[in-house]
Every structure is written in C-alpha cells, then in structure tokens.
Short mmCIF file of C-alpha atoms and ligand atoms in Angstrom, two decimals:
data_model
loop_
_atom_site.label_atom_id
_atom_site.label_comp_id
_atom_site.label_asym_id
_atom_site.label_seq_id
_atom_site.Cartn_x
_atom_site.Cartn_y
_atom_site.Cartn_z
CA UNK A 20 118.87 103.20 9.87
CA UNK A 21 118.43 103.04 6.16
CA UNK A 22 119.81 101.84 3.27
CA UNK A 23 119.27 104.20 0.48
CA UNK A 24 119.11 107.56 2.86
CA UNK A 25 120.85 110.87 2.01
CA UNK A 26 123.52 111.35 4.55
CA UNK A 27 123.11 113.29 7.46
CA UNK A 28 126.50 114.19 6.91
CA UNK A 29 129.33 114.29 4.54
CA UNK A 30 132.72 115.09 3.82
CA UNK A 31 134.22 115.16 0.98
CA UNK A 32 138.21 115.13 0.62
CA UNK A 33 138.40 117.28 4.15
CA UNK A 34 142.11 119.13 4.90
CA UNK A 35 142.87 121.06 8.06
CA UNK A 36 146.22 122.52 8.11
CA UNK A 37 147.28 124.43 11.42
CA UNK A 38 149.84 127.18 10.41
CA UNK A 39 152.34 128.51 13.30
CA UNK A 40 155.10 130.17 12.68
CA UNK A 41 156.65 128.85 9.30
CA UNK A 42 155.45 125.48 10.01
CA UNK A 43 152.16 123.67 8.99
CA UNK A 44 151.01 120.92 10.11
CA UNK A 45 147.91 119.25 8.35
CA UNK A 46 145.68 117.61 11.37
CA UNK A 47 143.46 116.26 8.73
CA UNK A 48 144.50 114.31 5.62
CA UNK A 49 141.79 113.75 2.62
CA UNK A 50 139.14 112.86 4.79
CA UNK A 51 135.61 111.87 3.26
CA UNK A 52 132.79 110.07 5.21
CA UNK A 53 129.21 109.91 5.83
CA UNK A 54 127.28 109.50 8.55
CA UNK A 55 123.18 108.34 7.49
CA UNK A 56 120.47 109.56 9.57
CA UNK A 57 120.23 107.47 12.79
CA UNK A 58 123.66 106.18 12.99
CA UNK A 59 125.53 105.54 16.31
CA UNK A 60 129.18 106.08 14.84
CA UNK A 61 132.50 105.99 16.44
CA UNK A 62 135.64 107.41 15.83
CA UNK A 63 139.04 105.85 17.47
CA UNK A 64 142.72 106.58 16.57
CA UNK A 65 145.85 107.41 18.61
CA UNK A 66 146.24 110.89 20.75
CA UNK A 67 146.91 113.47 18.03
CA UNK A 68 145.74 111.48 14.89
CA UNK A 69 142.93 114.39 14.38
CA UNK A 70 139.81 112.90 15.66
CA UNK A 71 138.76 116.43 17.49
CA UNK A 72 139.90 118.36 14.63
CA UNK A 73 137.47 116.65 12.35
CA UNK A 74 134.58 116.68 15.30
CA UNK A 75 135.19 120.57 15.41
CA UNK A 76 135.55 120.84 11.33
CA UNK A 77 132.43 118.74 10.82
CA UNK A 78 130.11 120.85 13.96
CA UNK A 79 131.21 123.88 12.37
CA UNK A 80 133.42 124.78 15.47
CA UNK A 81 136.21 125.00 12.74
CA UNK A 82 136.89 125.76 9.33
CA UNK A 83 138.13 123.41 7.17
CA UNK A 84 141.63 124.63 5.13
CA UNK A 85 139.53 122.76 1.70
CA UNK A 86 137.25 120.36 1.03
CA UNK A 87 133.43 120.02 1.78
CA UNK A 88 131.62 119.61 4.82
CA UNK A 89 127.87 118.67 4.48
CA UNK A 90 125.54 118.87 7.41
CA UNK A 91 121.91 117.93 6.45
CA UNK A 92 122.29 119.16 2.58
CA UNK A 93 124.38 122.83 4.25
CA UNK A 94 127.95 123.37 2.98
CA UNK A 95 129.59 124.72 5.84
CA UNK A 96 132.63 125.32 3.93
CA UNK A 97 130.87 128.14 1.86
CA UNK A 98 129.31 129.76 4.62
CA UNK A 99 130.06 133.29 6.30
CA UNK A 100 131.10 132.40 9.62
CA UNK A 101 127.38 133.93 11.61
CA UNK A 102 125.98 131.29 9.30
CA UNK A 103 127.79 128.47 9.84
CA UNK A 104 127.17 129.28 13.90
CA UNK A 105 123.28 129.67 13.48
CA UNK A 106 124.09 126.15 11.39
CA UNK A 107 125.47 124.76 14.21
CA UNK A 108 122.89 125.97 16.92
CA UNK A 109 120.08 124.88 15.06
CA UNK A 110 121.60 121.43 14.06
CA UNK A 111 124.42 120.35 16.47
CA UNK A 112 124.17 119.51 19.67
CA UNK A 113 127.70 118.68 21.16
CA UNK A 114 128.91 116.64 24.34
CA UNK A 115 132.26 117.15 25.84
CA UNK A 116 134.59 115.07 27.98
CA UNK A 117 134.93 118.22 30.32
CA UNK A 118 131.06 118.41 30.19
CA UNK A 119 131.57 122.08 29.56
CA UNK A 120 128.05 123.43 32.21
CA UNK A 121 127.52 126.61 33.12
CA UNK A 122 128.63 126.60 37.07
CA UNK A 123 126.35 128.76 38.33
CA UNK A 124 123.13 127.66 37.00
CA UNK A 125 121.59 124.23 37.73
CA UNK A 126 120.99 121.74 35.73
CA UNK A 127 117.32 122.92 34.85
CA UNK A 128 118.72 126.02 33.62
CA UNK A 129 121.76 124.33 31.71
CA UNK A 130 119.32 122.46 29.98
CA UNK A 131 116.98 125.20 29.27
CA UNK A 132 118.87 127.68 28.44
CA UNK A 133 120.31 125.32 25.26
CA UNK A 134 116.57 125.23 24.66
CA UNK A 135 116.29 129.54 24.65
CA UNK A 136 119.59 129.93 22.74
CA UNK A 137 117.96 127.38 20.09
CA UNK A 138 114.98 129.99 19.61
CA UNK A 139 112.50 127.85 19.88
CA UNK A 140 111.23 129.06 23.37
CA UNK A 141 110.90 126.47 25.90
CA UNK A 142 109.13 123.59 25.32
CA UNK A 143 107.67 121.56 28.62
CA UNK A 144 107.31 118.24 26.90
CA UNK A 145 110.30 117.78 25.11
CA UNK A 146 112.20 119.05 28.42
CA UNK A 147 110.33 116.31 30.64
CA UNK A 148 111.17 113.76 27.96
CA UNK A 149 114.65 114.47 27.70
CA UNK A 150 114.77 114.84 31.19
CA UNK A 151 113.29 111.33 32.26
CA UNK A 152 115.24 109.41 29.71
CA UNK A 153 118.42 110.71 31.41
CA UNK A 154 116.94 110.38 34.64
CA UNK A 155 117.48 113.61 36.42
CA UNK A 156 114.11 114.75 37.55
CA UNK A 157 115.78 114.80 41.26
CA UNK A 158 118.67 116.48 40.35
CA UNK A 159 117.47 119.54 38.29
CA UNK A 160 117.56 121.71 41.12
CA UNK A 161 121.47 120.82 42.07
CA UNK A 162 124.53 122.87 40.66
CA UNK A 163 127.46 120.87 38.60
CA UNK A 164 129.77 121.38 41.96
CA UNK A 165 127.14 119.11 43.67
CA UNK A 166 126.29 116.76 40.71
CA UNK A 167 128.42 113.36 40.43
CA UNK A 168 130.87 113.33 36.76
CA UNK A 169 127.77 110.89 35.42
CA UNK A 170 125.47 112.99 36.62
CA UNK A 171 126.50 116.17 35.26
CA UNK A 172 127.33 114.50 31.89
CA UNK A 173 124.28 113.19 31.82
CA UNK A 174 123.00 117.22 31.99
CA UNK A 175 125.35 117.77 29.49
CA UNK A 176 123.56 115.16 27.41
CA UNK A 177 120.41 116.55 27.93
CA UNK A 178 121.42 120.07 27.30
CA UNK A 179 122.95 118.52 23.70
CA UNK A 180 119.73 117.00 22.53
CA UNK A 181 117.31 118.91 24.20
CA UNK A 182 116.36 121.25 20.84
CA UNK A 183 116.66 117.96 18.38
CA UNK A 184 119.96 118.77 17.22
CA UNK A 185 120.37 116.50 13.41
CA UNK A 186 123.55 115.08 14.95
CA UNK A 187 125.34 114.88 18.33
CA UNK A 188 128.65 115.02 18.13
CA UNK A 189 130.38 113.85 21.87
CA UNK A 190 134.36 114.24 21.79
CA UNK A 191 135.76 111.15 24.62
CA UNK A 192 132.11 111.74 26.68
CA UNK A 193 133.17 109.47 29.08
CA UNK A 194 137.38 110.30 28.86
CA UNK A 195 136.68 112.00 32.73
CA UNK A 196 134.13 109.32 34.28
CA UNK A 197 135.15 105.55 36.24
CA UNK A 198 134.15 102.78 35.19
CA UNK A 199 130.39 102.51 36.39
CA UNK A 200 129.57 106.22 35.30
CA UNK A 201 130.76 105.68 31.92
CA UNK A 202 128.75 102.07 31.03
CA UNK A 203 126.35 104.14 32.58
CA UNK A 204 126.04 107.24 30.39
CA UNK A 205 126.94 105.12 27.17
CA UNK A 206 123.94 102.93 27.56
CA UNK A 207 122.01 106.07 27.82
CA UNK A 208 123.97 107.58 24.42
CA UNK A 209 123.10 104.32 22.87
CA UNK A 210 119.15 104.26 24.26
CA UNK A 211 118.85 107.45 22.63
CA UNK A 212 119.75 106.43 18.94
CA UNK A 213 117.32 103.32 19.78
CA UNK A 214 114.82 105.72 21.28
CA UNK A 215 114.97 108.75 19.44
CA UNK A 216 116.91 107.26 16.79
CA UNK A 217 119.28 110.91 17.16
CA UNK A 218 122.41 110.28 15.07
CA UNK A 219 125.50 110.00 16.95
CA UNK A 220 128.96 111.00 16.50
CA UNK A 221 131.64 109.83 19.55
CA UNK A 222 135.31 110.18 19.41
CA UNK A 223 136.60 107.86 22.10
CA UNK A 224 139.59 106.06 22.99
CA UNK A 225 138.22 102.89 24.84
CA UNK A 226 137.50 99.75 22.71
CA UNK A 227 135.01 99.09 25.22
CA UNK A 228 133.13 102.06 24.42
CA UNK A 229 133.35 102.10 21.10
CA UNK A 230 131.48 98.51 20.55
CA UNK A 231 128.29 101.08 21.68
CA UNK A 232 128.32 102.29 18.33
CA UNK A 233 127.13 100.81 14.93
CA UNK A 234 130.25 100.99 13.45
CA UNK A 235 133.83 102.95 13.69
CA UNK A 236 136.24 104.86 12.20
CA UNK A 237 139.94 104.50 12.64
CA UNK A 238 141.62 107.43 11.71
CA UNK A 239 145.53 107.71 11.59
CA UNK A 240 147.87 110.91 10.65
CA UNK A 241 144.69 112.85 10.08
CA UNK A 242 143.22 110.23 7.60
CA UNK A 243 140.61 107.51 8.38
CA UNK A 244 142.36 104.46 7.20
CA UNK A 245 139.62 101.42 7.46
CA UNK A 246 136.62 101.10 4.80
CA UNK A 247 134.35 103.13 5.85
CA UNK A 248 135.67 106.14 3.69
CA UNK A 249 133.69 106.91 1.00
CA UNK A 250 136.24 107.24 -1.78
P1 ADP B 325 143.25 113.92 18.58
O1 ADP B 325 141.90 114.45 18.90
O2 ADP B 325 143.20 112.67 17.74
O3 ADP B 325 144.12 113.75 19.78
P2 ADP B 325 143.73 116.56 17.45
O4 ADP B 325 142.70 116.76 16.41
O5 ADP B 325 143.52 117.21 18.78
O6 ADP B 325 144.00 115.00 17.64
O7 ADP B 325 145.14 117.06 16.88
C1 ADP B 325 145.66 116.65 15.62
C2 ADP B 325 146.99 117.35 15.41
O8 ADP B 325 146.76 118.74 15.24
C3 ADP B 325 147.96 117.20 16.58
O9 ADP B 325 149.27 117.10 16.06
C4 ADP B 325 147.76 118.48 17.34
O10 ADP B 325 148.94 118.84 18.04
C5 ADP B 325 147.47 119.48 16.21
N1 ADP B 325 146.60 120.59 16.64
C6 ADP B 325 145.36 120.48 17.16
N2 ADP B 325 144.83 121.69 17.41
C7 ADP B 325 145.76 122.61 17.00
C8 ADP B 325 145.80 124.04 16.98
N3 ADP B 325 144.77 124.78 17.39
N4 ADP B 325 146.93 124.62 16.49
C9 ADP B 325 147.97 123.88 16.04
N5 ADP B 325 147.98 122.54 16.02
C10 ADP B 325 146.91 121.89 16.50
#
C-alpha cells in the first residue's frame, strides 16, 4: 500500500436520490473517497445509512443521481450503461452476504464460469491458485445445497477474484455465517490483500469484523462522517 499512488477508486461529491411517488429520498449525501490500490477498507454505519447504495453506485450496479465515480482512471458516471457493465465485469468482482451461486452448478463451475463471462477463457493456474488459497480443492465437485454457509462463501470468494477483478467489493460477507465461519472467511479476505495484495471494499456491521480492514468508513444519513473523506 502506497503513499503517493493514484487511487484505485474515487468519488467525488457522490448523490443518489431514490424517487417514488412524489417523494425523494437521497440515500447518499456528498460522498467523496478513495480507496489506493491494495487497501483492505471498511465501511460501517447504521441499517439504512447508505452503505449498499454507495457499494452498488461505486461497482457500477447503480447510477449515481450526480457526482463522479472513478474506477481505475473510468468515469462510470459518463458511461452508456453496456459500458459501465463491461466496466464492471472486467474490473469488479463482488461478494454478497446471500453469496448469490448459481444452484445448479458446483462450485467448479461457479467459479469458472466468472472466469468465461470475464472473456479471458479459462485459465488452469490462476483457478488452482485461487482455489487452494480458499481451500476448496475437495469441495469443487459439491453443489451450494451441500456446501456449509463458509464454504459456499468461500466459492463465492473465489468466483469474485478469480479473473483479477481491480477491486472487490463484499456487501456484510459474513452478515449470514456463525461465529467460526465468519473469523474464518475474514482471515481469508484479509490473506488475500496480504497475498495478492487485491483491494478490498467490505460493508459490514460487526466491529469485530471491521478491525480486518486497514481502515473504515463511518457513514451516517448517506454521508461518511469521520476523516477519511477526501474533501
Ligand atoms: P444500508 O446498506 O446502510 O442499510 P441502503 O443503501 O440499503 O442502506 O439504503 C439507504 C436508504 O435508501 C434507506 O433509507 C433505504 O430505504 C433507501 N433505499 C435503498 N434502496 C432503495 C430503492 N431501490 N428505492 C428506494 N429507496 C431505497
């Protein structure tokens, strides 16, 4: 982690208004950060504060109402929406509390079919290296119905990384797991950034969790309110 690298990402003065009805409500506030290139960051804030809004705004999931998004020197705001998903495939890989597998495939073919949709065709030693550092060369051939929570999160990490996404961007990875399960697949999220150094993003809501990270946001009413915004 360096001192004196471009960001990975940045946002810049970031607003995300949801409009029902007559009534908007803005989810995000003014927010600007940046994440540098292999950064373990956290993001923690009350239920409804906007911490998943601003994981979808910043992996391109969602647009942004105004303001800039900047993912590895790409505006997402000024894209055309087949861009900004192409963005995304080639530069985001994301990791969900609901771990979000295909349930008919196993976890080989979760994890290389993330590798097809990339374009890059499959690669055998970036699969086996992915695949030993989470540790499931006995499970590849098992469905998520017979996979443990850790276990198929731990897929769903591998399926995230697998095509060296920029940035991974996890939203409360281990919000479904006990105790065990969870230490167990954040000291994998964390040997990864060591490892690989890949650049982390988590939202979570457990202090416990959070000391994983280098360093974390606090957001409240859809602004990030401790010094780590960067105006
Ligand atoms: P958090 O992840 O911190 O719980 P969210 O980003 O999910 O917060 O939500 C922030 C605010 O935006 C909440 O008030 C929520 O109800 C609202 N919100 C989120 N998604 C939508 C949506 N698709 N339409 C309307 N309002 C939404």
């Amino acid at each position: 982690m360096g001192v004196g690298l471009e960001p990975i990402l940045k946002t810049e003065n970031l607003w995300k208004i949801y409009r029902s009805g007559k009534v908007d409500l803005a989810a995000l506030r003014g927010v600007s950060i940046e994440v540098l290139p292999g950064e373990f960051v956290c993001i923690m804030g009350p239920s409804g504060c906007g911490k998943s809004t601003l994981l979808h705004v910043i992996g391109g999931l969602a647009q942004a109402t105004t303001g800039r998004v900047l993912l590895d020197g790409n505006d997402l705001t000024q894209m055309r929406d087949a861009d900004r998903t192409l963005l995304r495939r080639l530069k985001v890989g994301f990791v969900f509390q609901r771990f979000n597998l295909l349930p008919t495939l196993d976890a080989y073919h979760n994890i290389a079919l993330a590798q097809h949709i990339h374009g890059n065709g499959f690669d055998p030693h970036r699969f086996e290296t992915v695949v030993r550092l989470l540790g499931l060369k006995d499970r590849l051939h098992h469905k998520p119905s017979e996979l443990s929570g850790g276990e198929q999160q731990r897929v769903a990490i591998a399926r995230a990384i697998i095509s060296e996404p920029k940035i991974v961007l996890a939203d409360e990875p281990t919000g479904n797991l006990d105790t065990k399960s969870s230490e167990a697949v954040l000291g994998l999220l964390r040997q990864l950034n060591e490892d690989l150094g890949q650049t982390i993003v988590m939202i979570t809501h457990n202090p416990e969790a959070a000391t994983y990270g280098h360093r974390c946001l606090h957001m409240r009413d859809g602004m990030v309110v401790n010094g780590n915004q960067t105006n």
